[in-house]
Short mmCIF file of C-alpha atoms in Angstrom, two decimals:
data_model
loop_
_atom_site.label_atom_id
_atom_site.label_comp_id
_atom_site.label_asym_id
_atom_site.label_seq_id
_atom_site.Cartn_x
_atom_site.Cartn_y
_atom_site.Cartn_z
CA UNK A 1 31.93 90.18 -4.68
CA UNK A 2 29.61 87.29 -4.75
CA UNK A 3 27.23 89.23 -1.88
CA UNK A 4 27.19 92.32 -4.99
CA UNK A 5 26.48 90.32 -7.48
CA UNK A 6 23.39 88.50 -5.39
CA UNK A 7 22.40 92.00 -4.41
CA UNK A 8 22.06 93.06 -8.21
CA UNK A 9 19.67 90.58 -8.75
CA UNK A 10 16.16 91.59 -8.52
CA UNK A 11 13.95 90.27 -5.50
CA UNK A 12 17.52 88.56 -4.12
CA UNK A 13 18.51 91.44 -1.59
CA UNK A 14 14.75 91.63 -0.39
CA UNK A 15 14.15 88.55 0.03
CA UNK A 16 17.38 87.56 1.81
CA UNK A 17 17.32 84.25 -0.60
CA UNK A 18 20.25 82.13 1.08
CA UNK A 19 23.47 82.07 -0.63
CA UNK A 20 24.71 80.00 -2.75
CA UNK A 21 28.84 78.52 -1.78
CA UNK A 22 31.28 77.84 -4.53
CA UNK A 23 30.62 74.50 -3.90
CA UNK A 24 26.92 74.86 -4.85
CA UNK A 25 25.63 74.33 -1.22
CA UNK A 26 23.33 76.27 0.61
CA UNK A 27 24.88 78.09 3.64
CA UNK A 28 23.64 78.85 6.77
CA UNK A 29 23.89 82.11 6.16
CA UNK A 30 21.49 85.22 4.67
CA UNK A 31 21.84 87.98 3.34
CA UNK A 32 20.12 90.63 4.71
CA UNK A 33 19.78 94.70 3.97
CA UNK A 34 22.50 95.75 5.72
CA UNK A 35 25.08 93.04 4.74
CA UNK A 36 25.24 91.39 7.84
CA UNK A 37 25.93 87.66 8.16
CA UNK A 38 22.89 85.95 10.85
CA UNK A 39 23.41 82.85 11.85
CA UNK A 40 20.01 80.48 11.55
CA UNK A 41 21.73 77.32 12.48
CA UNK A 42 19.45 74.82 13.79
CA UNK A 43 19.05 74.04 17.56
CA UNK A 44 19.53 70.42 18.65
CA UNK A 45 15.86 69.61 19.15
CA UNK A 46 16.64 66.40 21.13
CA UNK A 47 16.56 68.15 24.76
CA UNK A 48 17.76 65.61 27.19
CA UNK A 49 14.38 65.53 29.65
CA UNK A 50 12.41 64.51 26.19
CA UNK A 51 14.61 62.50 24.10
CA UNK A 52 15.06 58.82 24.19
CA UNK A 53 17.72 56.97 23.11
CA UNK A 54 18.69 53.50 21.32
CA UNK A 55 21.30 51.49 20.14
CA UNK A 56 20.21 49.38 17.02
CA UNK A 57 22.46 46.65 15.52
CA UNK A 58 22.88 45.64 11.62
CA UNK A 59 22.59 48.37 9.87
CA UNK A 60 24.75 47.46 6.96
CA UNK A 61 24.10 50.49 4.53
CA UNK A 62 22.50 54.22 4.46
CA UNK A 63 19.35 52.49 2.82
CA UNK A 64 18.46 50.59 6.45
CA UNK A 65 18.48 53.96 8.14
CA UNK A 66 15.61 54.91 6.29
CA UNK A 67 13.59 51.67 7.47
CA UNK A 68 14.29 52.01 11.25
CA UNK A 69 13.71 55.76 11.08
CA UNK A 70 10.48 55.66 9.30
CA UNK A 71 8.79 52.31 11.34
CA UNK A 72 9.84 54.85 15.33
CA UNK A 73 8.89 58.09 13.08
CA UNK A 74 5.17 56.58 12.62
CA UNK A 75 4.78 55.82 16.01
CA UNK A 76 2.19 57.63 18.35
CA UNK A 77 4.19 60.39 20.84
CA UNK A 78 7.35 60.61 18.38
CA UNK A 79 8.11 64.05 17.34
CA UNK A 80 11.49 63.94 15.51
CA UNK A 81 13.84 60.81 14.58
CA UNK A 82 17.46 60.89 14.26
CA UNK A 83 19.74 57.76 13.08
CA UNK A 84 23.59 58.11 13.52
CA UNK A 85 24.65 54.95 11.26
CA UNK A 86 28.33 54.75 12.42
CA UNK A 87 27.36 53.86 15.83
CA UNK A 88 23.36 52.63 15.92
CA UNK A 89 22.54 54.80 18.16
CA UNK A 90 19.09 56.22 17.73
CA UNK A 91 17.43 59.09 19.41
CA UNK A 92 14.06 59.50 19.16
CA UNK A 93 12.34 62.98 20.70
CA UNK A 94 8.93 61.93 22.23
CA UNK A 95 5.88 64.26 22.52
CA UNK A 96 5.58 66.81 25.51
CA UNK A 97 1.78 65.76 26.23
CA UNK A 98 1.56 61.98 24.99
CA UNK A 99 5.50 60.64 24.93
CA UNK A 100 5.51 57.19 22.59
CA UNK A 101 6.16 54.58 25.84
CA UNK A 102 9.28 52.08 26.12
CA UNK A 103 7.26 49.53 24.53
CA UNK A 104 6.31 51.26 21.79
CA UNK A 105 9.83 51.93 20.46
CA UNK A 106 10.61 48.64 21.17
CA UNK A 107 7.77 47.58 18.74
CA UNK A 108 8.99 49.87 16.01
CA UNK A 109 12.92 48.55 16.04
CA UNK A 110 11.84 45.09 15.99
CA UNK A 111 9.47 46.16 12.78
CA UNK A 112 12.07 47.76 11.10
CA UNK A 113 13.49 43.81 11.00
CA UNK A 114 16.27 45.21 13.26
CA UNK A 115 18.21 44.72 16.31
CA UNK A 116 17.53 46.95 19.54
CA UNK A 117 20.82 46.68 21.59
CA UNK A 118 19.63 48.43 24.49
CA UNK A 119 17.25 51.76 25.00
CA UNK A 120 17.34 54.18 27.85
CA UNK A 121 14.17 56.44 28.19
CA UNK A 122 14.27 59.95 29.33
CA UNK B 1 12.61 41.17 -44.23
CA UNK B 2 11.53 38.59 -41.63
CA UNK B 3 13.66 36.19 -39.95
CA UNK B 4 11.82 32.74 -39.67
CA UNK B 5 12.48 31.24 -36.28
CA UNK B 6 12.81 26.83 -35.72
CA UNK B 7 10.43 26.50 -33.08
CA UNK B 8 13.96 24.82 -30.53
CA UNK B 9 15.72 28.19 -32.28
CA UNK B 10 13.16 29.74 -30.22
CA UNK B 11 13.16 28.25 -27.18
CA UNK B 12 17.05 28.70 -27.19
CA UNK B 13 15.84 32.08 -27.01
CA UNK B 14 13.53 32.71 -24.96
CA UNK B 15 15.95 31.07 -21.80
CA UNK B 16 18.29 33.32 -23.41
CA UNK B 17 16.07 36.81 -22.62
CA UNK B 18 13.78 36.12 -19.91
CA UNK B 19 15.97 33.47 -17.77
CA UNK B 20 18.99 35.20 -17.56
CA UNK B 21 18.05 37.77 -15.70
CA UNK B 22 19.42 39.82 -12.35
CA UNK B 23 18.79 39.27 -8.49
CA UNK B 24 15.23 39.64 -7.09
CA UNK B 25 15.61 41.75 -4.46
CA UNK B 26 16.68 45.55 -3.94
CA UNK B 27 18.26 46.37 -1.19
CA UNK B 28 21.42 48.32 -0.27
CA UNK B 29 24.92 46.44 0.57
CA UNK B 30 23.01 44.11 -2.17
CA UNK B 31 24.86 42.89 -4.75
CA UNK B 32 23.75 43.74 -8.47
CA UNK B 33 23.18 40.25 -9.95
CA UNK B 34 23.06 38.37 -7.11
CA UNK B 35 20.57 37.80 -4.44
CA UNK B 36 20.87 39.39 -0.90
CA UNK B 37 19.30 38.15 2.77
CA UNK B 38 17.94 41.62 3.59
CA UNK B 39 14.65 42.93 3.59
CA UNK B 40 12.58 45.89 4.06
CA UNK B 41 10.66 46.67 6.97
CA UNK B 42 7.27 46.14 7.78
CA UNK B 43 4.98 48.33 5.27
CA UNK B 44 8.79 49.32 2.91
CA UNK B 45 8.66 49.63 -0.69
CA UNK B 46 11.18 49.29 -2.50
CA UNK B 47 11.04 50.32 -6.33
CA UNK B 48 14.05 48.70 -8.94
CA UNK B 49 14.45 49.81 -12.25
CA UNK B 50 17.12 47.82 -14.64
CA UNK B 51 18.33 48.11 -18.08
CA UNK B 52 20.81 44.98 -19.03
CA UNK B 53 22.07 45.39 -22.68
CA UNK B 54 23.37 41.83 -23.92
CA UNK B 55 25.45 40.75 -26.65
CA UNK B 56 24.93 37.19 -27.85
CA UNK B 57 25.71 34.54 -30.46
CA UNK B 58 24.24 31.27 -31.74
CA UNK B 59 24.94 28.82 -34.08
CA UNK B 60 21.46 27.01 -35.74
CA UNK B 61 21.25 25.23 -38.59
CA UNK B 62 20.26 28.79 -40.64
CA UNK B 63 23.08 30.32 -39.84
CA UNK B 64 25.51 32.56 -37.33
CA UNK B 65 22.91 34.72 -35.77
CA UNK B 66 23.91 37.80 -33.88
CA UNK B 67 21.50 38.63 -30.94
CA UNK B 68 21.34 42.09 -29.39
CA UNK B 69 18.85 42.46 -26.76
CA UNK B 70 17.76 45.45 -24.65
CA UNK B 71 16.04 44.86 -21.51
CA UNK B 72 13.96 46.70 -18.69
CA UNK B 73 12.72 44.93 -15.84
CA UNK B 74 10.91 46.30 -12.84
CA UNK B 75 10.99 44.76 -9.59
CA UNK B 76 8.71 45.76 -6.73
CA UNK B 77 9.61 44.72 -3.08
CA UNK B 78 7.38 45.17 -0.17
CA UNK B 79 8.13 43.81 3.60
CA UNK B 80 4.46 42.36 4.49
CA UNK B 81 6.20 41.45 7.86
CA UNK B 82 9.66 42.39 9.35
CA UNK B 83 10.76 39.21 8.13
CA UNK B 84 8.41 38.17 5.05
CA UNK B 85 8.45 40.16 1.88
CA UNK B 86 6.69 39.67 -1.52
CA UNK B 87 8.84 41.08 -5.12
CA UNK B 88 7.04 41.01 -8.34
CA UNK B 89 9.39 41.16 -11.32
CA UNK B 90 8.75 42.33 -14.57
CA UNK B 91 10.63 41.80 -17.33
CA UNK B 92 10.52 43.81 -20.58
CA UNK B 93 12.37 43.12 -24.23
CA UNK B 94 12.57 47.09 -25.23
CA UNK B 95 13.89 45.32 -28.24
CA UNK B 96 16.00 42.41 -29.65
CA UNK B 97 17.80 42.57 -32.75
CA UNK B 98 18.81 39.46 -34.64
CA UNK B 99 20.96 39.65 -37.65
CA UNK B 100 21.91 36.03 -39.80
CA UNK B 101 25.78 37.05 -40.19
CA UNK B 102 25.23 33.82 -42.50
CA UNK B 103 22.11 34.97 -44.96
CA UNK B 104 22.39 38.93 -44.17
CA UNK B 105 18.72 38.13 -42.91
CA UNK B 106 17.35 40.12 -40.08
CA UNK B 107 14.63 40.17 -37.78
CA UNK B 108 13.63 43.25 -34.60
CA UNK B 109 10.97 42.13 -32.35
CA UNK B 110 9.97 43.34 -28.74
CA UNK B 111 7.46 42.53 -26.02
CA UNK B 112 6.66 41.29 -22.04
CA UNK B 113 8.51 38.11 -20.90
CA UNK B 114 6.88 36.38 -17.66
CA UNK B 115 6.19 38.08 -14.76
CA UNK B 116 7.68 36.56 -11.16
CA UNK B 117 6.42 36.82 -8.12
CA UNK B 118 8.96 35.81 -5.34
CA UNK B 119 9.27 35.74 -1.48
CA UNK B 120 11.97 36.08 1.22
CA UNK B 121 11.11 34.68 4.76
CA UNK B 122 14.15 34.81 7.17
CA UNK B 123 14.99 32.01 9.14
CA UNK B 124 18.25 33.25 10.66
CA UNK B 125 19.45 37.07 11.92
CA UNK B 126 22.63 37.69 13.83
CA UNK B 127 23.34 41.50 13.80
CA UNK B 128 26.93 41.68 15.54
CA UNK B 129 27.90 45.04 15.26
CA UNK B 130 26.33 48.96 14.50
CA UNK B 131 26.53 48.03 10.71
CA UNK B 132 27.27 44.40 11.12
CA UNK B 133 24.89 41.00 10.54
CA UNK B 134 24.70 37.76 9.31
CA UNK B 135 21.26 36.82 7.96
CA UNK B 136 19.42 33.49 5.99
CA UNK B 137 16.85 33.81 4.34
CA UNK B 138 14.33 31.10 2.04
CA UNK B 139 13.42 32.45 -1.31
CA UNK B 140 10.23 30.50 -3.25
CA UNK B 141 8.12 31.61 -5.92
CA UNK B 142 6.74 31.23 -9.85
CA UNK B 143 7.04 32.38 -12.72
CA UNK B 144 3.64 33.04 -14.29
CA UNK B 145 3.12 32.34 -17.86
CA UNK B 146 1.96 36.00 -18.28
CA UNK B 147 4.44 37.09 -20.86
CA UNK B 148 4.21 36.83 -24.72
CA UNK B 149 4.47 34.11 -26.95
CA UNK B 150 8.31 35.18 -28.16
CA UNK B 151 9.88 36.17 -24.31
CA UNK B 152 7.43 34.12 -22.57
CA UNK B 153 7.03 30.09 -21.13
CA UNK B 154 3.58 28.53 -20.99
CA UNK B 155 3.74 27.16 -17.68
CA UNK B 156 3.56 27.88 -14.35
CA UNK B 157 7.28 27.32 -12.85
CA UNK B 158 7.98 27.01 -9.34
CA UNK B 159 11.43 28.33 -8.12
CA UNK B 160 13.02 28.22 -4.35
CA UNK B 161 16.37 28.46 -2.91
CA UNK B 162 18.01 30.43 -0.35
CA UNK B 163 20.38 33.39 0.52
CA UNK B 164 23.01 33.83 3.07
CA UNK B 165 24.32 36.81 3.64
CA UNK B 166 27.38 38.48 6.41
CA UNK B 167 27.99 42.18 6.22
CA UNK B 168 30.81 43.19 8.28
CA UNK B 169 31.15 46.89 8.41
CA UNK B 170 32.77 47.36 4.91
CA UNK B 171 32.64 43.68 3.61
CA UNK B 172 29.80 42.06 2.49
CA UNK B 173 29.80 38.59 1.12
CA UNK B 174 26.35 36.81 -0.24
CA UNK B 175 25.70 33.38 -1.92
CA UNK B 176 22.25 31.89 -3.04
CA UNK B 177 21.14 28.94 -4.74
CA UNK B 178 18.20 28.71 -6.57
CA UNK B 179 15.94 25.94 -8.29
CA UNK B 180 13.29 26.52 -11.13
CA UNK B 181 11.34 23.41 -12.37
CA UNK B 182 10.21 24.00 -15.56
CA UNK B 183 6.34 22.08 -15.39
CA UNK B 184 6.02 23.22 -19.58
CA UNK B 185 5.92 20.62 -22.08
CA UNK B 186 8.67 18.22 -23.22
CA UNK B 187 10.17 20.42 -25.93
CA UNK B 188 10.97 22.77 -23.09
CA UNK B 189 10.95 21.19 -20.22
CA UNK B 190 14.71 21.91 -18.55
CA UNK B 191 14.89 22.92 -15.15
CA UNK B 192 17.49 25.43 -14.15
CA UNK B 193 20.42 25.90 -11.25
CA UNK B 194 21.06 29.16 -10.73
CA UNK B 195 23.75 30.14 -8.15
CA UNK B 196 26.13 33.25 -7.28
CA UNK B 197 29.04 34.15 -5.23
CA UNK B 198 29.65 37.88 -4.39
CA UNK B 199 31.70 39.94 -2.33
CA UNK B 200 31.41 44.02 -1.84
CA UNK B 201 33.53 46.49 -0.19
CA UNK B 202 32.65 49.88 0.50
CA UNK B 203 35.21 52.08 -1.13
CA UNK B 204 34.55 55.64 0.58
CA UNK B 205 33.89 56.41 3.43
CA UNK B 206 36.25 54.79 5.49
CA UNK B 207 33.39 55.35 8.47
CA UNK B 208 30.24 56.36 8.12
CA UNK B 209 28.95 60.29 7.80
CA UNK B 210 26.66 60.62 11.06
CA UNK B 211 24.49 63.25 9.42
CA UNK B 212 22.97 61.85 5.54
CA UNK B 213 25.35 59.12 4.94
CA UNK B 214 25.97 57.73 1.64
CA UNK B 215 28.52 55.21 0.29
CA UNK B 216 30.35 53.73 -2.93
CA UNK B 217 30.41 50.23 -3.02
CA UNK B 218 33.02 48.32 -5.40
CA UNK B 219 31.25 44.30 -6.25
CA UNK B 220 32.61 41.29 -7.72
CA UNK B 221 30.45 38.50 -8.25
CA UNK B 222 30.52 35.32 -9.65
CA UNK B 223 26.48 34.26 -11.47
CA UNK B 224 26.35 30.92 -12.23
CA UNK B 225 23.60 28.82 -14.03
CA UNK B 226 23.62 24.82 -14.81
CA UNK B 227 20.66 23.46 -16.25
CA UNK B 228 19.30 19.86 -17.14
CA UNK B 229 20.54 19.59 -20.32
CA UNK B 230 23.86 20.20 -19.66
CA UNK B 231 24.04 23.71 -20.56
CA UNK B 232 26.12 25.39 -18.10
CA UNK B 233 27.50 28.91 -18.27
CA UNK B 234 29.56 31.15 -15.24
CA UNK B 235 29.83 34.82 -15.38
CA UNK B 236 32.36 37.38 -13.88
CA UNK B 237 30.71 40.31 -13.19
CA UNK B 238 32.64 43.32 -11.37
CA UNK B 239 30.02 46.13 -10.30
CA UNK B 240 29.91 49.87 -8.97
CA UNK B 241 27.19 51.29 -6.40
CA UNK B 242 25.91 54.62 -5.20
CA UNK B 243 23.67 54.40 -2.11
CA UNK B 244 21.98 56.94 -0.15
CA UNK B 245 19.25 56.84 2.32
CA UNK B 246 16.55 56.68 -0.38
CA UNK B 247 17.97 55.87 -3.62
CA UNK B 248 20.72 53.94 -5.03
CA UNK B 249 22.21 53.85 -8.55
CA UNK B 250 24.31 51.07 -10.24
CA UNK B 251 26.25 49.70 -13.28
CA UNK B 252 27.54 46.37 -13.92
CA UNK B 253 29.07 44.17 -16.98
CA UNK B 254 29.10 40.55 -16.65
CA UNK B 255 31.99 38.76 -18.34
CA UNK B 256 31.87 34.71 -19.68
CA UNK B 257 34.47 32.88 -17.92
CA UNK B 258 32.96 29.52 -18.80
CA UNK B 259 30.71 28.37 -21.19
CA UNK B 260 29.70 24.79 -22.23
CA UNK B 261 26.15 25.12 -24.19
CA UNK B 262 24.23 23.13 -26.88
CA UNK B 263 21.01 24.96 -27.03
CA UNK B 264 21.26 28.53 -25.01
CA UNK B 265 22.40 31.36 -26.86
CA UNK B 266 26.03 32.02 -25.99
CA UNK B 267 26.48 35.54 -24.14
CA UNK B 268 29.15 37.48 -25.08
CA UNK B 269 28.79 40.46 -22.88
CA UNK B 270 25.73 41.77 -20.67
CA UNK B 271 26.08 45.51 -19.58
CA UNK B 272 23.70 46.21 -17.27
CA UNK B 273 22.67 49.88 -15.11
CA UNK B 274 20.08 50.17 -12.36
CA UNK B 275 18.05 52.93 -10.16
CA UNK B 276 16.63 51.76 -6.37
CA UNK B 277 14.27 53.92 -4.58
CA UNK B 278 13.12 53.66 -0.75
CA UNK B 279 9.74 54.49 0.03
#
């Protein structure tokens, strides 16, 4: 029902806008021509030969994710950041040609006015 | 019809406004009115924007006045180091409304009160757990005689104290004492204890979301001030907090619980709501 009603809407069928749940959250799914449901769920970018990982101590709200994940996201040879709060641990996905060293994440937690538990480099 | 203010009348007021206001800082797992031991990192802004409606009484020798005051005051925070960070306060009167309940006489009036510019270096940081620590840090400052003649002192008044702070997963306790020494002249001249008790607990989530986490946070705090002429008041002030990764929004009332003064304004109620923002 809700798939017709998107499709009656001008530029909504051809431009496979994504849909919209009950809840008012975006899906991972589109709509495309034929009706079919595709899938564009993200990959895990953090491959395991590229991706370091930490485990950072005192967090003690969402707002001190943001400072720790900014301070390693600024640093030379980072390509993504990812904080899990619940358990500190940190994993950072460093650049295929110039990966950020040891040193420099090491640098970044103790910026972010943090503590750096222990780090294990790919 | 103008109100015609005794120049102590006025003084009574100014502590009243400009004194008597919230925490410096603005971080998360921070309580409302009280001061926290966390800071940003290196290069962090932090943006606070507060509106504290109060309700207030005094007795002068013209009358029973009624005082309602609104208030906006913006505090920047920004870590200079991982462990030094500057705030500049400043306090606005959007407008304060005094009625004479005695003479039916009323006055409105608005304008800056004195900006603040404060700083946090830590001395002590023991983070124990994921979302666990126990921090200390030194607070100094002044207040700068930058505000108008109404909300504003003369003088340049040095403040310092300290904050101690333990977060333990879903607990967070804080206390801080601070000093201001008045340096104005005699007529004003009272220096002022401030202190604070407060406790949070993180209502929901039991355990933190690994993927955007955000929180509510339930406070109760107790604010304190005792100054050198005997004026002492203590507030109860329960609090609610939203906080996400970049933004946090807040809403507090502070409640009397004890009250002995002879030349501040007595508060009845201060209501007071709040926006952070992470940059």
């Amino acid at each position: 029902m809700l798939k017709k009603l998107l499709k009656s809407v001008p530029f909504v069928s051809l431009l496979g806008v994504p849909m919209v749940t009950a809840a008012g959250c975006q899906s991972t799914q589109t709509v495309d021509d034929n009706s079919k449901s595709i899938s564009v769920e993200p990959a895990d970018v953090f491959t395991v030969d590229r991706t370091a990982e930490l485990w950072v101590k005192g967090l003690a709200c969402p707002f001190c994710v943001q400072n720790v994940d900014k301070r390693i996201a600024v640093v030379s040879g980072v390509d993504d950041v990812d904080v899990d709060l619940p358990t500190g641990k940190v994993r950072v996905l460093l650049s295929d040609s110039r990966p950020a060293s040891k040193e420099d994440l090491v640098s970044a937690v103790a910026a972010s006015g943090f503590t750096l538990d222990r780090i294990e480099m790919p | 019809m103008r109100l015609g203010l005794l120049p102590a009348l006025r003084g009574a007021l100014i502590v009243l406004l400009v004194l008597g206001v919230s925490s410096t800082d603005a971080r998360a797992q921070a309580p409302i009115n009280s001061n926290v031991a966390l800071q940003p990192s290196k290069g962090g802004l932090i943006v606070r924007q507060q509106f504290r409606y109060t309700q207030a009484s005094f007795s002068s020798p013209m009358g029973e006045l009624d005082i309602e005051t609104l208030t906006s005051i913006w505090t920047l925070v920004y870590g200079l180091s991982e462990r030094f960070t500057l705030i500049l306060e400043s306090p606005l009167v959007i407008s304060r409304q005094i009625d004479n309940k005695t003479t039916g006489v009323g006055s409105k009036d608005s304008g800056f009160g004195d900006l603040r510019l404060m700083s946090k270096l830590r001395l002590y940081r023991d983070d124990f757990g994921p979302t666990s620590t126990a921090r200390f840090d030194l607070i100094g400052g002044v207040e700068l005689p930058t505000g108008s003649r109404k909300f504003g002192n003369d003088s340049f008044d040095p403040i310092v104290g300290g904050v101690y702070s333990y977060i333990n997963d879903r607990h967070g306790f804080n206390a801080d004492v601070l000093w201001k020494f008045n340096t104005g002249d005699a007529a004003s001249n009272v220096d002022m204890l401030k202190y604070d008790l407060a406790y949070s607990y993180r209502l929901s989530p039991e355990t933190y979301a690994s993927q955007n986490p955000t929180a509510l946070f339930a406070g109760l705090e107790l604010n304190g001030i005792s100054e050198t002429n005997d004026d002492n008041e203590l507030f109860l002030s329960p609090g609610l907090q939203y906080v996400t990764q970049r933004w946090i929004i807040e809403t507090t009332i502070q409640i009397p619980i004890w009250q002995s003064l002879n030349a501040r304004a007595e508060r009845e109620y201060v209501i007071g709501f709040g926006l952070r923002f992470q940059f």
